[in-house]
Amino acid sequence: MLIARTFSELRDANKKLAGSLGLVPTMGALHEGHLALIKAARAGSGKVAASIFVNPLQFAPNEDFARYPRDEPGDLAKLASAGCDLVWLPDVATMYPEDAATTISVGGPADLWEGAARPGHFAGVATVVAKLFGQVRPQAAYFGEKDWQQVQVIRRMATDLLLSVQIVPVPTVREKDGLALSSRNRFLTPAERQAAPALYAALAQAALAIAGGTPAAEALAQAETLLAKAGMLTDYLVLVDTQSLAPLQSAIAPARIIAAARLGSVRLLDNVRV
Ligand code: AMP
């Protein structure tokens, strides 16, 4: 597995890996969800590159950039055994030189939900992903459905900026009890960890109810009650169009339920198909 930390190392690595390349962008602290993206990239692209970069631009000042988990040696071992060909490990100065003056602002699917709850978040994500595409030059890039809205935002950006990178979504990897794997789950206390699967359970139940004819508003209200019973504070829990993220009153169009809820100090995200 090649490891590049500078542009010249990345150029050398790119020459060695001639042919089609799939990219898996990550912020490290890797788990089985990230490794599923590597696996999908191996199946769909010739060679696989992963990037590890905790992107300061997508964290607001009051968010958890400083405490975001970091484990480079562990990550490299996991990537090597998952069959990754190249790891790109830029530092902040490489990604954001002092004189850099460009950020990418995505509208449409970026405006609501996570975008509204975390102003500037998707601009940070879009900017770093565009830079990673420019640096690594992949033919395809793999993103987790766990962050459903993020996938739609990246798709929108790639289409609008004619980036000619195929955006490939990969299904969410879950614990046995349904909790979506996330680098932040380690911050749950044992009691919170026990309560956390209620998010997926509530979404799955609401999706079934809506598909069975229960009015969406009623099913979503029931789900929110379940979250409150589990000690969670719902940020949003909504039925949306799968691509535009516009709210829907019923599942006549292809629909998804997306949700964010706070449990102690952790903000959990999840979503299900309806
Ligand atoms: P992160 O390191 O959290 O920025 O995530 C990097 C990529 O892994 C993103 O495309 C995420 O959507 C994806 N990812 C995170 N958790 C999961 C999961 N449980 N299942 C599938 N993909 C995931």
PDB file of C-alpha atoms in Angstrom, residues 4-165:
ATOM      1  CA  ALA A   4       1.458   9.873   0.205  1.00  0.00           C
ATOM      2  CA  ARG A   5       1.667  12.949   2.435  1.00  0.00           C
ATOM      3  CA  THR A   6       2.859  15.538  -0.085  1.00  0.00           C
ATOM      4  CA  PHE A   7       1.885  16.443  -3.642  1.00  0.00           C
ATOM      5  CA  SER A   8       5.122  15.014  -5.009  1.00  0.00           C
ATOM      6  CA  GLU A   9       4.523  11.698  -3.200  1.00  0.00           C
ATOM      7  CA  LEU A  10       0.958  11.698  -4.518  1.00  0.00           C
ATOM      8  CA  ARG A  11       2.143  12.319  -8.094  1.00  0.00           C
ATOM      9  CA  ASP A  12       4.642   9.428  -7.811  1.00  0.00           C
ATOM     10  CA  ALA A  13       1.965   7.146  -6.403  1.00  0.00           C
ATOM     11  CA  ASN A  14      -0.490   8.103  -9.151  1.00  0.00           C
ATOM     12  CA  LYS A  15       2.102   7.178 -11.800  1.00  0.00           C
ATOM     13  CA  LYS A  16       2.631   3.769 -10.188  1.00  0.00           C
ATOM     14  CA  LEU A  17      -1.127   3.130 -10.102  1.00  0.00           C
ATOM     15  CA  ALA A  18      -1.817   3.697 -13.783  1.00  0.00           C
ATOM     16  CA  GLY A  19      -5.434   3.016 -14.767  1.00  0.00           C
ATOM     17  CA  SER A  20      -8.847   3.623 -13.283  1.00  0.00           C
ATOM     18  CA  LEU A  21      -8.886   4.748  -9.649  1.00  0.00           C
ATOM     19  CA  GLY A  22     -11.722   4.745  -7.083  1.00  0.00           C
ATOM     20  CA  LEU A  23     -11.517   7.185  -4.155  1.00  0.00           C
ATOM     21  CA  VAL A  24     -12.914   6.732  -0.644  1.00  0.00           C
ATOM     22  CA  PRO A  25     -12.709  10.042   1.254  1.00  0.00           C
ATOM     23  CA  THR A  26     -12.694   9.672   5.062  1.00  0.00           C
ATOM     24  CA  MET A  27     -11.853  11.531   8.248  1.00  0.00           C
ATOM     25  CA  GLY A  28     -10.168   8.455   9.735  1.00  0.00           C
ATOM     26  CA  ALA A  29     -11.007   6.546  12.936  1.00  0.00           C
ATOM     27  CA  LEU A  30     -12.015   3.847  10.496  1.00  0.00           C
ATOM     28  CA  HIS A  31     -14.648   1.196  11.163  1.00  0.00           C
ATOM     29  CA  GLU A  32     -16.479  -1.469   9.167  1.00  0.00           C
ATOM     30  CA  GLY A  33     -18.634   1.215   7.489  1.00  0.00           C
ATOM     31  CA  HIS A  34     -15.550   2.803   5.939  1.00  0.00           C
ATOM     32  CA  LEU A  35     -14.188  -0.627   5.011  1.00  0.00           C
ATOM     33  CA  ALA A  36     -17.446  -1.406   3.164  1.00  0.00           C
ATOM     34  CA  LEU A  37     -16.688   1.631   0.975  1.00  0.00           C
ATOM     35  CA  ILE A  38     -13.198   0.251   0.278  1.00  0.00           C
ATOM     36  CA  LYS A  39     -14.749  -3.101  -0.612  1.00  0.00           C
ATOM     37  CA  ALA A  40     -17.257  -1.455  -2.973  1.00  0.00           C
ATOM     38  CA  ALA A  41     -14.436   0.533  -4.569  1.00  0.00           C
ATOM     39  CA  ARG A  42     -12.384  -2.620  -5.063  1.00  0.00           C
ATOM     40  CA  ALA A  43     -15.335  -4.269  -6.784  1.00  0.00           C
ATOM     41  CA  GLY A  44     -16.149  -1.246  -8.943  1.00  0.00           C
ATOM     42  CA  SER A  45     -12.807   0.371  -9.763  1.00  0.00           C
ATOM     43  CA  GLY A  46      -9.369  -0.890 -10.774  1.00  0.00           C
ATOM     44  CA  LYS A  47      -7.281   0.559  -7.957  1.00  0.00           C
ATOM     45  CA  VAL A  48      -8.482   2.040  -4.671  1.00  0.00           C
ATOM     46  CA  ALA A  49      -7.312   5.197  -2.945  1.00  0.00           C
ATOM     47  CA  ALA A  50      -8.506   6.314   0.492  1.00  0.00           C
ATOM     48  CA  SER A  51      -7.929   9.752   1.940  1.00  0.00           C
ATOM     49  CA  ILE A  52      -7.752  10.537   5.636  1.00  0.00           C
ATOM     50  CA  PHE A  53      -8.198  14.189   6.515  1.00  0.00           C
ATOM     51  CA  VAL A  54     -10.117  15.651   9.448  1.00  0.00           C
ATOM     52  CA  ASN A  55     -11.423  18.674   7.596  1.00  0.00           C
ATOM     53  CA  PRO A  56     -11.506  21.775   9.825  1.00  0.00           C
ATOM     54  CA  LEU A  57     -13.648  23.650   7.290  1.00  0.00           C
ATOM     55  CA  GLN A  58     -16.692  21.431   7.900  1.00  0.00           C
ATOM     56  CA  PHE A  59     -16.697  21.908  11.694  1.00  0.00           C
ATOM     57  CA  ALA A  60     -18.263  25.017  13.254  1.00  0.00           C
ATOM     58  CA  PRO A  61     -16.239  26.650  16.074  1.00  0.00           C
ATOM     59  CA  ASN A  62     -18.579  25.114  18.685  1.00  0.00           C
ATOM     60  CA  GLU A  63     -18.269  21.597  17.198  1.00  0.00           C
ATOM     61  CA  ASP A  64     -15.994  18.667  17.995  1.00  0.00           C
ATOM     62  CA  PHE A  65     -12.992  19.209  15.666  1.00  0.00           C
ATOM     63  CA  ALA A  66     -10.473  19.042  18.535  1.00  0.00           C
ATOM     64  CA  ARG A  67     -11.949  15.906  20.082  1.00  0.00           C
ATOM     65  CA  TYR A  68     -12.666  14.149  16.763  1.00  0.00           C
ATOM     66  CA  PRO A  69     -11.027  10.703  17.115  1.00  0.00           C
ATOM     67  CA  ARG A  70      -7.691  10.185  15.336  1.00  0.00           C
ATOM     68  CA  ASP A  71      -5.863   6.851  14.953  1.00  0.00           C
ATOM     69  CA  GLU A  72      -3.505   6.911  11.983  1.00  0.00           C
ATOM     70  CA  PRO A  73      -1.555   3.690  12.726  1.00  0.00           C
ATOM     71  CA  GLY A  74      -4.782   1.743  13.300  1.00  0.00           C
ATOM     72  CA  ASP A  75      -6.350   3.227  10.159  1.00  0.00           C
ATOM     73  CA  LEU A  76      -3.346   2.339   7.979  1.00  0.00           C
ATOM     74  CA  ALA A  77      -3.381  -1.258   9.222  1.00  0.00           C
ATOM     75  CA  LYS A  78      -7.111  -1.569   8.443  1.00  0.00           C
ATOM     76  CA  LEU A  79      -6.721  -0.056   4.980  1.00  0.00           C
ATOM     77  CA  ALA A  80      -3.781  -2.328   4.149  1.00  0.00           C
ATOM     78  CA  SER A  81      -5.692  -5.455   5.112  1.00  0.00           C
ATOM     79  CA  ALA A  82      -8.785  -4.246   3.217  1.00  0.00           C
ATOM     80  CA  GLY A  83      -6.694  -4.140   0.029  1.00  0.00           C
ATOM     81  CA  CYS A  84      -6.411  -0.377  -0.385  1.00  0.00           C
ATOM     82  CA  ASP A  85      -3.699   0.615  -2.901  1.00  0.00           C
ATOM     83  CA  LEU A  86      -3.001   4.213  -1.892  1.00  0.00           C
ATOM     84  CA  VAL A  87      -3.631   6.378   1.173  1.00  0.00           C
ATOM     85  CA  TRP A  88      -3.563  10.165   0.785  1.00  0.00           C
ATOM     86  CA  LEU A  89      -2.778  11.883   4.101  1.00  0.00           C
ATOM     87  CA  PRO A  90      -2.546  15.621   3.476  1.00  0.00           C
ATOM     88  CA  ASP A  91      -2.051  18.099   6.309  1.00  0.00           C
ATOM     89  CA  VAL A  92      -4.092  21.272   6.832  1.00  0.00           C
ATOM     90  CA  ALA A  93      -1.513  23.531   5.129  1.00  0.00           C
ATOM     91  CA  THR A  94      -1.549  21.307   2.032  1.00  0.00           C
ATOM     92  CA  MET A  95      -5.344  21.417   1.802  1.00  0.00           C
ATOM     93  CA  TYR A  96      -5.756  25.068   2.774  1.00  0.00           C
ATOM     94  CA  PRO A  97      -2.728  27.197   1.853  1.00  0.00           C
ATOM     95  CA  GLU A  98      -2.833  30.601   3.529  1.00  0.00           C
ATOM     96  CA  ASP A  99      -3.660  32.442   0.323  1.00  0.00           C
ATOM     97  CA  ALA A 100      -6.512  30.077  -0.661  1.00  0.00           C
ATOM     98  CA  ALA A 101      -9.634  32.133  -1.399  1.00  0.00           C
ATOM     99  CA  THR A 102     -12.133  29.712  -2.901  1.00  0.00           C
ATOM    100  CA  THR A 103     -14.890  27.726  -1.248  1.00  0.00           C
ATOM    101  CA  ILE A 104     -17.688  25.828  -2.927  1.00  0.00           C
ATOM    102  CA  SER A 105     -21.197  26.695  -1.928  1.00  0.00           C
ATOM    103  CA  VAL A 106     -23.860  24.162  -2.926  1.00  0.00           C
ATOM    104  CA  GLY A 107     -27.521  25.186  -2.841  1.00  0.00           C
ATOM    105  CA  GLY A 108     -30.503  22.896  -3.496  1.00  0.00           C
ATOM    106  CA  PRO A 109     -30.101  19.705  -1.450  1.00  0.00           C
ATOM    107  CA  ALA A 110     -27.539  21.426   0.827  1.00  0.00           C
ATOM    108  CA  ASP A 111     -29.936  24.113   2.042  1.00  0.00           C
ATOM    109  CA  LEU A 112     -32.135  22.099   4.392  1.00  0.00           C
ATOM    110  CA  TRP A 113     -31.744  19.723   7.393  1.00  0.00           C
ATOM    111  CA  GLU A 114     -28.005  19.212   8.093  1.00  0.00           C
ATOM    112  CA  GLY A 115     -27.316  22.331   6.054  1.00  0.00           C
ATOM    113  CA  ALA A 116     -29.727  24.391   8.170  1.00  0.00           C
ATOM    114  CA  ALA A 117     -28.620  22.825  11.472  1.00  0.00           C
ATOM    115  CA  ARG A 118     -24.912  23.317  10.680  1.00  0.00           C
ATOM    116  CA  PRO A 119     -24.386  26.495   8.634  1.00  0.00           C
ATOM    117  CA  GLY A 120     -21.207  26.218   6.543  1.00  0.00           C
ATOM    118  CA  HIS A 121     -20.946  22.456   7.016  1.00  0.00           C
ATOM    119  CA  PHE A 122     -21.732  21.450   3.430  1.00  0.00           C
ATOM    120  CA  ALA A 123     -19.573  24.245   2.002  1.00  0.00           C
ATOM    121  CA  GLY A 124     -16.726  22.704   4.007  1.00  0.00           C
ATOM    122  CA  VAL A 125     -17.557  19.221   2.748  1.00  0.00           C
ATOM    123  CA  ALA A 126     -17.977  20.295  -0.890  1.00  0.00           C
ATOM    124  CA  THR A 127     -14.746  22.293  -0.849  1.00  0.00           C
ATOM    125  CA  VAL A 128     -12.639  19.483   0.585  1.00  0.00           C
ATOM    126  CA  VAL A 129     -14.181  16.846  -1.684  1.00  0.00           C
ATOM    127  CA  ALA A 130     -13.594  18.992  -4.790  1.00  0.00           C
ATOM    128  CA  LYS A 131      -9.970  19.437  -3.721  1.00  0.00           C
ATOM    129  CA  LEU A 132      -9.575  15.687  -3.115  1.00  0.00           C
ATOM    130  CA  PHE A 133     -11.010  14.994  -6.580  1.00  0.00           C
ATOM    131  CA  GLY A 134      -8.541  17.459  -8.102  1.00  0.00           C
ATOM    132  CA  GLN A 135      -5.626  15.936  -6.213  1.00  0.00           C
ATOM    133  CA  VAL A 136      -6.346  12.214  -6.578  1.00  0.00           C
ATOM    134  CA  ARG A 137      -8.175  12.419  -9.945  1.00  0.00           C
ATOM    135  CA  PRO A 138     -10.416   9.360  -9.433  1.00  0.00           C
ATOM    136  CA  GLN A 139     -12.893   8.070 -12.006  1.00  0.00           C
ATOM    137  CA  ALA A 140     -15.313   7.144  -9.226  1.00  0.00           C
ATOM    138  CA  ALA A 141     -15.775   8.127  -5.578  1.00  0.00           C
ATOM    139  CA  TYR A 142     -17.605   6.135  -2.909  1.00  0.00           C
ATOM    140  CA  PHE A 143     -19.765   7.671  -0.167  1.00  0.00           C
ATOM    141  CA  GLY A 144     -21.869   6.113   2.606  1.00  0.00           C
ATOM    142  CA  GLU A 145     -25.657   6.275   2.515  1.00  0.00           C
ATOM    143  CA  LYS A 146     -25.346   6.774   6.289  1.00  0.00           C
ATOM    144  CA  ASP A 147     -24.884  10.449   5.332  1.00  0.00           C
ATOM    145  CA  TRP A 148     -27.690  10.471   2.778  1.00  0.00           C
ATOM    146  CA  GLN A 149     -27.910  14.226   2.368  1.00  0.00           C
ATOM    147  CA  GLN A 150     -24.130  14.441   1.920  1.00  0.00           C
ATOM    148  CA  VAL A 151     -24.285  12.004  -1.003  1.00  0.00           C
ATOM    149  CA  GLN A 152     -26.943  14.153  -2.713  1.00  0.00           C
ATOM    150  CA  VAL A 153     -24.911  17.319  -2.100  1.00  0.00           C
ATOM    151  CA  ILE A 154     -21.745  15.773  -3.588  1.00  0.00           C
ATOM    152  CA  ARG A 155     -23.729  14.475  -6.552  1.00  0.00           C
ATOM    153  CA  ARG A 156     -25.208  17.922  -7.150  1.00  0.00           C
ATOM    154  CA  MET A 157     -21.744  19.498  -6.992  1.00  0.00           C
ATOM    155  CA  ALA A 158     -20.142  16.906  -9.298  1.00  0.00           C
ATOM    156  CA  THR A 159     -22.942  17.372 -11.836  1.00  0.00           C
ATOM    157  CA  ASP A 160     -22.991  21.172 -11.651  1.00  0.00           C
ATOM    158  CA  LEU A 161     -19.203  21.523 -11.895  1.00  0.00           C
ATOM    159  CA  LEU A 162     -18.907  18.850 -14.631  1.00  0.00           C
ATOM    160  CA  LEU A 163     -16.353  17.008 -12.526  1.00  0.00           C
ATOM    161  CA  SER A 164     -16.765  13.711 -14.423  1.00  0.00           C
ATOM    162  CA  VAL A 165     -16.334  11.631 -11.287  1.00  0.00           C
TER     163      VAL A 165
END
